[in-house]
Short mmCIF file of C-alpha atoms in Angstrom, two decimals:
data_model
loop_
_atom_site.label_atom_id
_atom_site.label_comp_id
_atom_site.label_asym_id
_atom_site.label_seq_id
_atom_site.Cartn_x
_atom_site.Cartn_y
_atom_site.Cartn_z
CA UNK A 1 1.45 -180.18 -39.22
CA UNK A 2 2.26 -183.37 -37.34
CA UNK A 3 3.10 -186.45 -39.34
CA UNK A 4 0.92 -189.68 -38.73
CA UNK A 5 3.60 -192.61 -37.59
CA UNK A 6 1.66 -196.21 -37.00
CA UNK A 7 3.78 -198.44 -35.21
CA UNK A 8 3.15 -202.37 -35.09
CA UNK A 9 4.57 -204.95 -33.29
CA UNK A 10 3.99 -208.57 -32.37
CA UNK A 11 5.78 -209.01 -29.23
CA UNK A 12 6.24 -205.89 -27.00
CA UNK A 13 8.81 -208.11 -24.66
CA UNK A 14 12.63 -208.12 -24.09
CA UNK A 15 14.81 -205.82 -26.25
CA UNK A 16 11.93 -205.01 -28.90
CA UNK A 17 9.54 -203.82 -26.06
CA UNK A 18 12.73 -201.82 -24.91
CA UNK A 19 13.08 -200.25 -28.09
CA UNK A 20 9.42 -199.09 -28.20
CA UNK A 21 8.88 -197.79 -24.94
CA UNK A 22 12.49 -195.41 -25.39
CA UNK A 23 11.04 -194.03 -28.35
CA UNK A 24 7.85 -193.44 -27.40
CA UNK A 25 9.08 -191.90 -24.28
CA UNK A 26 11.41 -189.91 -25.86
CA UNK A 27 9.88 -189.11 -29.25
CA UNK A 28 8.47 -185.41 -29.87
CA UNK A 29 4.85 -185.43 -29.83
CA UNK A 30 4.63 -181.95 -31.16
CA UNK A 31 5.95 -182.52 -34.36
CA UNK A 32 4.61 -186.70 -34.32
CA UNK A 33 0.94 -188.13 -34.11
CA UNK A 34 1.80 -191.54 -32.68
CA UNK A 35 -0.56 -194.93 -33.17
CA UNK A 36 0.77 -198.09 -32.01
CA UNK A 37 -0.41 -201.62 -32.98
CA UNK A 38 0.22 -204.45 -30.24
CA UNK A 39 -0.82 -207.83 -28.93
CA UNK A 40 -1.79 -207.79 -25.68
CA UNK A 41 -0.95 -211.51 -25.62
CA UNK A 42 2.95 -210.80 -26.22
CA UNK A 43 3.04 -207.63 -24.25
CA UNK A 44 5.22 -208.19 -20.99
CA UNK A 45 4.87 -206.58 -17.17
CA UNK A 46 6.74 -203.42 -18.19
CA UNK A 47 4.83 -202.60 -21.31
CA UNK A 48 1.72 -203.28 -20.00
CA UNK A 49 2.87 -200.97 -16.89
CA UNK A 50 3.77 -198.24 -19.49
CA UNK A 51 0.17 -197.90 -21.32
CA UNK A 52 -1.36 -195.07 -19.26
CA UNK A 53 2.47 -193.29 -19.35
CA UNK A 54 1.23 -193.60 -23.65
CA UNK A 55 -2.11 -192.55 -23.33
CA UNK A 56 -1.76 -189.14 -21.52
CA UNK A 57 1.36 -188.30 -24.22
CA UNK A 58 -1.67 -188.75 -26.85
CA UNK A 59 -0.66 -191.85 -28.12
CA UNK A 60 -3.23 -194.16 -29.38
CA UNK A 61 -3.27 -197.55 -28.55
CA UNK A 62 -4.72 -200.60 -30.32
CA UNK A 63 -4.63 -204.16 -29.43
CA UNK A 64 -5.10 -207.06 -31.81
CA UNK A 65 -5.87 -210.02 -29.90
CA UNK A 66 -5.40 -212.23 -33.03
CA UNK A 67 -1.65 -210.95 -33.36
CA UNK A 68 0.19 -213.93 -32.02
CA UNK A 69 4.15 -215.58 -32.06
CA UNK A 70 3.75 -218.90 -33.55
CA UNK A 71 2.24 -219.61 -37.46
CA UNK A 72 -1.44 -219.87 -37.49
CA UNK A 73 -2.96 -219.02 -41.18
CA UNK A 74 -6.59 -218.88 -38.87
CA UNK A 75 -5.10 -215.87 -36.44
CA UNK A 76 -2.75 -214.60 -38.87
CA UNK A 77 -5.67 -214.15 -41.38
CA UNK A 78 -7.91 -212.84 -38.52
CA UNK A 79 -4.84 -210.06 -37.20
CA UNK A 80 -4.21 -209.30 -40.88
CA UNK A 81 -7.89 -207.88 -41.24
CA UNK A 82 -7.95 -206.23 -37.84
CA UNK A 83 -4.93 -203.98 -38.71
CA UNK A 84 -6.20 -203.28 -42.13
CA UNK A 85 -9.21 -202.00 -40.10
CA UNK A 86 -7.08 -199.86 -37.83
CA UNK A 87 -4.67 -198.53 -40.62
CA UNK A 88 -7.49 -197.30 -42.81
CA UNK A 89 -9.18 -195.34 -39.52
CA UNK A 90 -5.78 -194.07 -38.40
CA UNK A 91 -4.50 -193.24 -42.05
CA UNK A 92 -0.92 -192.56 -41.36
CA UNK A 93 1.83 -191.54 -43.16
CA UNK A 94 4.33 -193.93 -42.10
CA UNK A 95 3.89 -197.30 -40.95
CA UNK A 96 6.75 -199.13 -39.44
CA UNK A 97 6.86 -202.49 -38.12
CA UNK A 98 8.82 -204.06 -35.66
CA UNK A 99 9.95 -207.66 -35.16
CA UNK A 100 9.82 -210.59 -38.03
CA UNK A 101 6.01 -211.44 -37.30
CA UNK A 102 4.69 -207.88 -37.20
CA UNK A 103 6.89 -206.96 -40.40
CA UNK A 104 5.18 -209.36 -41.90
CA UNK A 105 1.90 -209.04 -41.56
CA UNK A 106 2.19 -205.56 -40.64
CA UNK A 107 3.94 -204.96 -44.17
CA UNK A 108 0.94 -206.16 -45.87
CA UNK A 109 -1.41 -205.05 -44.52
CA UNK A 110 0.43 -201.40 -45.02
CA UNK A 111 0.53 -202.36 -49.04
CA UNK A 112 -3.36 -203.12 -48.91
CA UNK A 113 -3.87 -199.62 -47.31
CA UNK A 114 -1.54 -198.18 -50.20
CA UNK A 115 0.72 -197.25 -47.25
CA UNK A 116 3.56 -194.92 -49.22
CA UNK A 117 6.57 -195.08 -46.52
CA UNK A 118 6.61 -198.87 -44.73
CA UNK A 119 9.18 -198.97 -42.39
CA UNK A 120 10.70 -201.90 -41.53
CA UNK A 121 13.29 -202.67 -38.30
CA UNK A 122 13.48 -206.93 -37.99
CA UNK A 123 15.57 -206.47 -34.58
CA UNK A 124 17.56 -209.77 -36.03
CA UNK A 125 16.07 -211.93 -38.68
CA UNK A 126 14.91 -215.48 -37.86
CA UNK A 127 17.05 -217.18 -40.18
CA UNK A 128 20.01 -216.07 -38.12
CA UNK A 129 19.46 -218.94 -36.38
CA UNK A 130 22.15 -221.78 -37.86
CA UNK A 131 20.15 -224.09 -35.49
CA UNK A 132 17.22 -224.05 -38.00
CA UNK A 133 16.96 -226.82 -40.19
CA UNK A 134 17.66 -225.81 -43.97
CA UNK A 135 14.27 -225.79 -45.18
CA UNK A 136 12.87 -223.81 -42.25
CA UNK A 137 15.80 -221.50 -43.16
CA UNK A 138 15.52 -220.95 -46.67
CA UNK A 139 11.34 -220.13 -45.72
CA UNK A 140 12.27 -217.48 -43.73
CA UNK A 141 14.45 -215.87 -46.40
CA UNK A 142 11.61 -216.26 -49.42
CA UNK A 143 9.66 -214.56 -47.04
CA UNK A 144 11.79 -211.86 -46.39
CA UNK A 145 12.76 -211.21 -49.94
CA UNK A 146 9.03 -210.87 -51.16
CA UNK A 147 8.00 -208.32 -48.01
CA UNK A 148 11.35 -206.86 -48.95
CA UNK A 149 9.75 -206.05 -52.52
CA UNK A 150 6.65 -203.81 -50.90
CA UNK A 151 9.71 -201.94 -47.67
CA UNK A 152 10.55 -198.53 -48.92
CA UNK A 153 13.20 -199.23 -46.03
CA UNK A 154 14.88 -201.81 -43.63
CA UNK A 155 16.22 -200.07 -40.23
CA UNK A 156 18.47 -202.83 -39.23
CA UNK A 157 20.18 -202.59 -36.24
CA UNK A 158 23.92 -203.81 -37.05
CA UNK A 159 26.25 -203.85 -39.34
CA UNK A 160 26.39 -207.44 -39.39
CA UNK A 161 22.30 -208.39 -39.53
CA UNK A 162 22.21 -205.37 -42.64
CA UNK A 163 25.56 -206.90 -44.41
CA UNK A 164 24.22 -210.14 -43.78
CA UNK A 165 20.51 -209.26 -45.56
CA UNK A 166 22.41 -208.13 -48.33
CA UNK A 167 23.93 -211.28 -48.81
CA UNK A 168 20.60 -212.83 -48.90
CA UNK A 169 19.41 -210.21 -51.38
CA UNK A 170 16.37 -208.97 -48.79
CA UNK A 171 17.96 -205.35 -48.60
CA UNK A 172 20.17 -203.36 -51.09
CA UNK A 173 22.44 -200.49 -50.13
CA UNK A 174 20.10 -197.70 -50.95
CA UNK A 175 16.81 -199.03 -48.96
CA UNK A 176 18.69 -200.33 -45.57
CA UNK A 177 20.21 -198.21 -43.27
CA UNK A 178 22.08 -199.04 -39.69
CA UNK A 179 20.56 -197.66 -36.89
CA UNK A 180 22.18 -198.81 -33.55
CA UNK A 181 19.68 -199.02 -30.54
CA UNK A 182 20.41 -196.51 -27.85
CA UNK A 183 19.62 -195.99 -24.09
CA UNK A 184 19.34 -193.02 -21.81
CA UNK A 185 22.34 -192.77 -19.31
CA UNK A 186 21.65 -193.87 -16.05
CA UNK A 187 22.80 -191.85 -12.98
CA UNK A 188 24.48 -195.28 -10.83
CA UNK A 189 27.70 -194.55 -9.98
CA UNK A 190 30.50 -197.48 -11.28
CA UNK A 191 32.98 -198.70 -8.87
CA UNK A 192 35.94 -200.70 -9.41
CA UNK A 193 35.91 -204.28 -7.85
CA UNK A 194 36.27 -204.52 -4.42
CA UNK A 195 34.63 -207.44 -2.63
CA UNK A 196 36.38 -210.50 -2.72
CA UNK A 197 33.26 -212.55 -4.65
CA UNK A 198 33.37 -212.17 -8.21
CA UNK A 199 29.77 -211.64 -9.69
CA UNK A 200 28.75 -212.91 -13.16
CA UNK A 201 26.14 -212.14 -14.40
CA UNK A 202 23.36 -211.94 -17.19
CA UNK A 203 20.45 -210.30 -17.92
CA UNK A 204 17.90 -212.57 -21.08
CA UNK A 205 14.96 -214.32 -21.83
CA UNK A 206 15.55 -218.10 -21.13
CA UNK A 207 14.66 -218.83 -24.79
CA UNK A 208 16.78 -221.39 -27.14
CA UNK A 209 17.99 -217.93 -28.78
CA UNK A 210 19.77 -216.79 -25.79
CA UNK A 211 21.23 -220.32 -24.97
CA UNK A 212 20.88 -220.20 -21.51
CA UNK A 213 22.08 -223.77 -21.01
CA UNK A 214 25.65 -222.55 -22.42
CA UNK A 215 25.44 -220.14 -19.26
CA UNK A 216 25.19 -222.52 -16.73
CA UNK A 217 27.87 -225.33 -18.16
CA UNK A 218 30.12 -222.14 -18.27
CA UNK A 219 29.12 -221.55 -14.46
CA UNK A 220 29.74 -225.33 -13.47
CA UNK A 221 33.49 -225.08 -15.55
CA UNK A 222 34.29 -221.94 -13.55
CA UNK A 223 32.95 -223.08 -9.97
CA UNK A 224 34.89 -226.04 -9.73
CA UNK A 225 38.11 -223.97 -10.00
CA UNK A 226 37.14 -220.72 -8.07
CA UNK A 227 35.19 -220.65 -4.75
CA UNK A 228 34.64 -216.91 -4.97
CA UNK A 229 32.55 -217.19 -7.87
CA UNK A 230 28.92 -216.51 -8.50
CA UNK A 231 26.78 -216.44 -11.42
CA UNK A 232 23.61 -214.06 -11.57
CA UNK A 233 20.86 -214.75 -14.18
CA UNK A 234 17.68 -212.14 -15.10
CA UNK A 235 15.10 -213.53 -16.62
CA UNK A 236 12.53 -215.86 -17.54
CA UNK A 237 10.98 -218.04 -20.50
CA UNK A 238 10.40 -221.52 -21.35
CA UNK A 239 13.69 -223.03 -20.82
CA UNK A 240 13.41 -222.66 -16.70
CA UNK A 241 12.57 -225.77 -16.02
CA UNK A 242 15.72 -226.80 -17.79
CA UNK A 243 17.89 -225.18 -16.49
CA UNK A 244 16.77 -225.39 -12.72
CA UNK A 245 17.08 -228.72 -13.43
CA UNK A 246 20.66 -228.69 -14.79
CA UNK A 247 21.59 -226.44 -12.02
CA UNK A 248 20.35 -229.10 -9.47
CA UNK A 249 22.45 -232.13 -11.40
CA UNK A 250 25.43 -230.24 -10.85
CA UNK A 251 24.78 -228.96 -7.45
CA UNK A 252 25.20 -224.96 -8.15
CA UNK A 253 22.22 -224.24 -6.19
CA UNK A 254 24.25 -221.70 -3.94
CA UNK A 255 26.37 -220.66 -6.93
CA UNK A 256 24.35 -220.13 -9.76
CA UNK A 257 20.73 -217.74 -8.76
CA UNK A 258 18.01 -217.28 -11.25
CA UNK A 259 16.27 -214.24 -10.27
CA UNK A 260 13.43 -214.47 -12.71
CA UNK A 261 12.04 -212.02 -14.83
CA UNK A 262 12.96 -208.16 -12.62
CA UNK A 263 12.10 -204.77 -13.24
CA UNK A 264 14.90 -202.93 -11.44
CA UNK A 265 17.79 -204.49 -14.24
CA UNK A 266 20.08 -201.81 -13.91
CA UNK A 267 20.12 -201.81 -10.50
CA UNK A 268 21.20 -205.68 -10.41
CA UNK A 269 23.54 -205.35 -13.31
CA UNK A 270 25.31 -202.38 -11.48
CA UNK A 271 26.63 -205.09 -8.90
CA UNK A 272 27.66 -207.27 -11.92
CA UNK A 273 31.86 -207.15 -12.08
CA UNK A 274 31.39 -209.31 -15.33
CA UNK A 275 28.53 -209.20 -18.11
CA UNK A 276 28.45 -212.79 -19.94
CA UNK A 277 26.16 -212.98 -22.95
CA UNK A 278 25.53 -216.55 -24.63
CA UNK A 279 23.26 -215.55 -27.39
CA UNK A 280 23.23 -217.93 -30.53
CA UNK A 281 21.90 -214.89 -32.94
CA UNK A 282 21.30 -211.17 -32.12
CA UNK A 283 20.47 -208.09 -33.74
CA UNK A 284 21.83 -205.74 -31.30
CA UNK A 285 21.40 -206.76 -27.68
CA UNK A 286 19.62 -203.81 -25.35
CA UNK A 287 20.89 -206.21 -22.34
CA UNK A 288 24.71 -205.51 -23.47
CA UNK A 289 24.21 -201.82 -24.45
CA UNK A 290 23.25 -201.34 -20.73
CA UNK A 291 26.19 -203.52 -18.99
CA UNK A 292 28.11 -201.00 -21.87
CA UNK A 293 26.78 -197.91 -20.01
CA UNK A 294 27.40 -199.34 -16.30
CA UNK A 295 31.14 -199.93 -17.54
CA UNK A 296 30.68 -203.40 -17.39
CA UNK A 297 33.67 -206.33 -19.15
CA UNK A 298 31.88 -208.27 -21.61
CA UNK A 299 32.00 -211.88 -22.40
CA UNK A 300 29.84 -212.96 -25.49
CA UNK A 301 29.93 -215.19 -28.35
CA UNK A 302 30.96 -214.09 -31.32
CA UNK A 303 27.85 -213.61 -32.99
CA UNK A 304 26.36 -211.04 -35.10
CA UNK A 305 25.01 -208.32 -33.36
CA UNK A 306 27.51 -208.98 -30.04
CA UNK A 307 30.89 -208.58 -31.58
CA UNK A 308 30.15 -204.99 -32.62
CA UNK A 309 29.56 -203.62 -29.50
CA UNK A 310 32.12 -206.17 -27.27
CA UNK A 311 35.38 -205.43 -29.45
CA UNK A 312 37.51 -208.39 -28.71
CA UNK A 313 40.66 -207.79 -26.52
CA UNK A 314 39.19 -203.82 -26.08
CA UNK A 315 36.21 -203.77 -24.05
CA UNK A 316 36.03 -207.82 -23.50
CA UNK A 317 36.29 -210.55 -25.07
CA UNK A 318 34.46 -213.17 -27.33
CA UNK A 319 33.79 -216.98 -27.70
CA UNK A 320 31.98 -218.96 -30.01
CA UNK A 321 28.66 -219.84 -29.91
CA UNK A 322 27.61 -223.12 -27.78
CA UNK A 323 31.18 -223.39 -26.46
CA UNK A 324 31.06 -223.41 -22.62
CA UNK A 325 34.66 -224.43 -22.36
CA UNK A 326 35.74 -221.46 -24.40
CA UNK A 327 33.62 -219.16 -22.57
CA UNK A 328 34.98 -220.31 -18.97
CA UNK A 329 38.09 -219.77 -20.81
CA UNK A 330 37.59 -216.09 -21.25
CA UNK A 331 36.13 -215.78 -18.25
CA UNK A 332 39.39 -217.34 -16.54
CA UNK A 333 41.24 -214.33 -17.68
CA UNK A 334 39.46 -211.63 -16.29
CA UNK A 335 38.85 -213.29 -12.82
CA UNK A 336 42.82 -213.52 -13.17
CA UNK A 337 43.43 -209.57 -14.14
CA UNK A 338 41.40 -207.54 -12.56
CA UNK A 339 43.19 -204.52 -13.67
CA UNK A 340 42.66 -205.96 -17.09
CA UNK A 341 38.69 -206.09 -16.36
CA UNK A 342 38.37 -202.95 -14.99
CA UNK A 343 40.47 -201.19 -18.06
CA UNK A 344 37.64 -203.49 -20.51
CA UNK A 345 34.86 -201.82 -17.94
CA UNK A 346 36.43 -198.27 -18.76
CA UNK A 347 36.52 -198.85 -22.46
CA UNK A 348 33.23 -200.42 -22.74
CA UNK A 349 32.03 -197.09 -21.25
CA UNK A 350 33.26 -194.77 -23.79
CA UNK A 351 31.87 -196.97 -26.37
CA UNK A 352 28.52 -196.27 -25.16
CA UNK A 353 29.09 -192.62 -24.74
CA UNK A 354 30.09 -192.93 -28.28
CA UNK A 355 27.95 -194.76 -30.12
CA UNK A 356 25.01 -195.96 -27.88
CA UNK A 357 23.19 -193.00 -26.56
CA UNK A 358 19.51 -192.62 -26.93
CA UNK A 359 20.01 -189.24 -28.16
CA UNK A 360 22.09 -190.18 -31.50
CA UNK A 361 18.76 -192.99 -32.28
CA UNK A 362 16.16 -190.56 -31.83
CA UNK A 363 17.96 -188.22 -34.11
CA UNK A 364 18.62 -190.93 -37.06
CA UNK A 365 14.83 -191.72 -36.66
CA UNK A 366 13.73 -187.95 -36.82
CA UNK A 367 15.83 -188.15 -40.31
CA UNK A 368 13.89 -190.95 -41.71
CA UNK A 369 10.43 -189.66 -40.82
CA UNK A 370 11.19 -186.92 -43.25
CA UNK A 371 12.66 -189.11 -45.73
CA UNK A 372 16.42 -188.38 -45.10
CA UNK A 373 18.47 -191.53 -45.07
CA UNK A 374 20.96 -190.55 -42.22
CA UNK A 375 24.32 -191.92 -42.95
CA UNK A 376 25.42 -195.75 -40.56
CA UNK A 377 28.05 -195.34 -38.41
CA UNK A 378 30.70 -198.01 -37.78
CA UNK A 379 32.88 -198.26 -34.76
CA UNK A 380 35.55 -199.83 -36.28
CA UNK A 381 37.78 -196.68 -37.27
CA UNK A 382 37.31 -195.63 -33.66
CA UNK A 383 38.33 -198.66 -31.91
CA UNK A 384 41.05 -198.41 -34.51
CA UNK A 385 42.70 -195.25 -32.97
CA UNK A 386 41.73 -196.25 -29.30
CA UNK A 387 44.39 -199.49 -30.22
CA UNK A 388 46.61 -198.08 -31.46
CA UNK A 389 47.05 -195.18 -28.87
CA UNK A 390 47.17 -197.81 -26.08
CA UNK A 391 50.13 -199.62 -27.17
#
């Protein structure tokens, strides 16, 4: 008999949307009765492109048009009813929410229903972010350690974000679990560098999260010292004015291109020669996982989240947060090496093939779903072996 799995989820955009629509694609309908809970309000292009694809695999759909980003005790109060509603009529067996709003109210609304297996997988937890003011901070954690009280268990998606919820006392060992994201491989063939224009490039939501800002000072720094430079950015979000703006003070109009938001990503990051991340907080970025797969050089900050899948001085190399001198820094010495970027490029690749395949996710989930905790696996002890065997 199939088993009833309700998923819900706030915002269907960027790497959580990702997330959904791999599984859903890829999940075994035979053996799973699939219900999804969404807001049509914080459901991007490619979601909304993929709700038919749902539909004819049998999976039900239901949007709450209450279920919105910011705080709102009126819409929060309305959504929380509405899902009550829908979780009583679809009466599954597991519920599992996705993203800090949804596990929220999501989680409660699972504890009304007397929900026995709530799920929960926070894709990084708000009060990552050491921009947050300390009270702001410390709310986000109460929260999380009273809906940690009603999860029977936290999917987190890093070492780091689970370690660091431990810290906080929202998870213990024996009701979290590591579960990194995976993709499908893709079938674009990887070529070493050949054209005499370097391309940089990054693929994220212009949000404060993803300091996009840091991106472009980085750009500036390394345009002024290298003509055969150019910097690439995917994406969209509120902070486009901004940056067009700084990109017109410093005069990188034909340097620096925002593409805007683009369906085809894999395509564009397959021309990338270096992937640049400048993410504040992460939980485990889909966007790197992909350059990963394309054999792409990372530079990121050294954030949670980024520095387990971009092992410094292996498969690139890392930079603190909000430090654009750093980061042209790093970037310096690849544009400098390129037999040292294209051995990063290599490596990065067998880390995906590793660690980062669809496959091994779908599997760890499968586990779950029939209450098997699958064990976390670290990268560490490989990268370990794969230093020591190069020198």
């Amino acid at each position: 008999m199939k088993k009833k799995v309700l998923y819900i989820c706030e915002a269907t955009a960027g790497g959580v949307r990702k997330h959904i629509i791999d599984v859903l694609d890829h999940i075994d309908t035979s053996k799973y009765d699939m219900s999804i809970i969404y807001s049509e309000i914080g459901a991007d292009e490619v979601f909304k492109a993929n709700i038919d694809t749902f539909k004819k695999k049998g999976i039900q759909l239901y949007s709450v048009n209450n279920f919105v980003n910011h705080i709102s005790l009126f819409d929060d109060l309305k959504a929380l009813y509405q899902i009550v509603k829908i979780i009583k009529k679809v009466q599954p067996e597991i519920v599992h929410c996705h993203s800090s709003k949804a596990g929220a109210i999501g989680r409660l609304a699972a504890k009304i229903c007397r929900i026995n297996q709530v799920i929960y997988t926070p894709h990084a937890y708000s009060f990552q972010n050491q921009t947050l003011n300390k009270n702001k901070r410390n709310a986000y954690i109460f929260i999380e350690k009273f809906l940690g009280k009603i999860t029977t268990l936290t999917i987190n998606v890093s070492e780091g974000e689970r370690q660091y919820a431990i810290e906080k006392n929202i998870v213990k060992e024996d009701n979290s679990v590591v579960i990194f994201n995976g993709i499908t491989s893709n079938s674009i063939s990887v070529n070493p560098i050949q054209n005499k224009t370097i391309r940089i490039g990054t693929t994220m939501r212009m949000e404060i999260q993803k300091d996009p800002l840091t991106f472009v000072e980085i750009a500036k720094r390394i345009v002024e010292k290298y003509s055969n430079v150019e910097f690439i950015f995917v994406g969209d979000g509120q902070l486009k004015e901004e940056l067009y703006k700084r990109i017109r003070m410093y005069k990188l109009e034909g340097k620096v291109k925002l593409l805007g938001f683009k369906k085809d990503v894999i395509d564009i990051v397959s021309t990338f020669d270096v992937y640049l991340i400048t993410s504040l907080y992460e939980g485990l970025p889909y966007s790197v996982i992909e350059a990963l797969s394309l054999e792409k050089p990372i530079i990121a900050t050294n954030v949670t989240g980024n520095n387990e899948i971009v092992i410094d001085g292996y498969n690139g190399l890392l930079f603190e947060p909000m430090n654009p001198e750093k980061g042209a820094e790093k970037i310096e010495i690849l544009i400098n090496n390129r037999t040292l970027m294209r051995h990063y490029g290599i490596n990065s690749g067998k880390l995906y093939e590793e660690y980062f395949i669809i496959e091994n996710m779908l599997d760890a989930l499968d586990k779950i779903y029939h209450n098997v905790k699958p064990s976390s696996k670290r990268i560490e002890p490989v990268f370990t072996q794969a230093v020591q065997s190069f020198f």
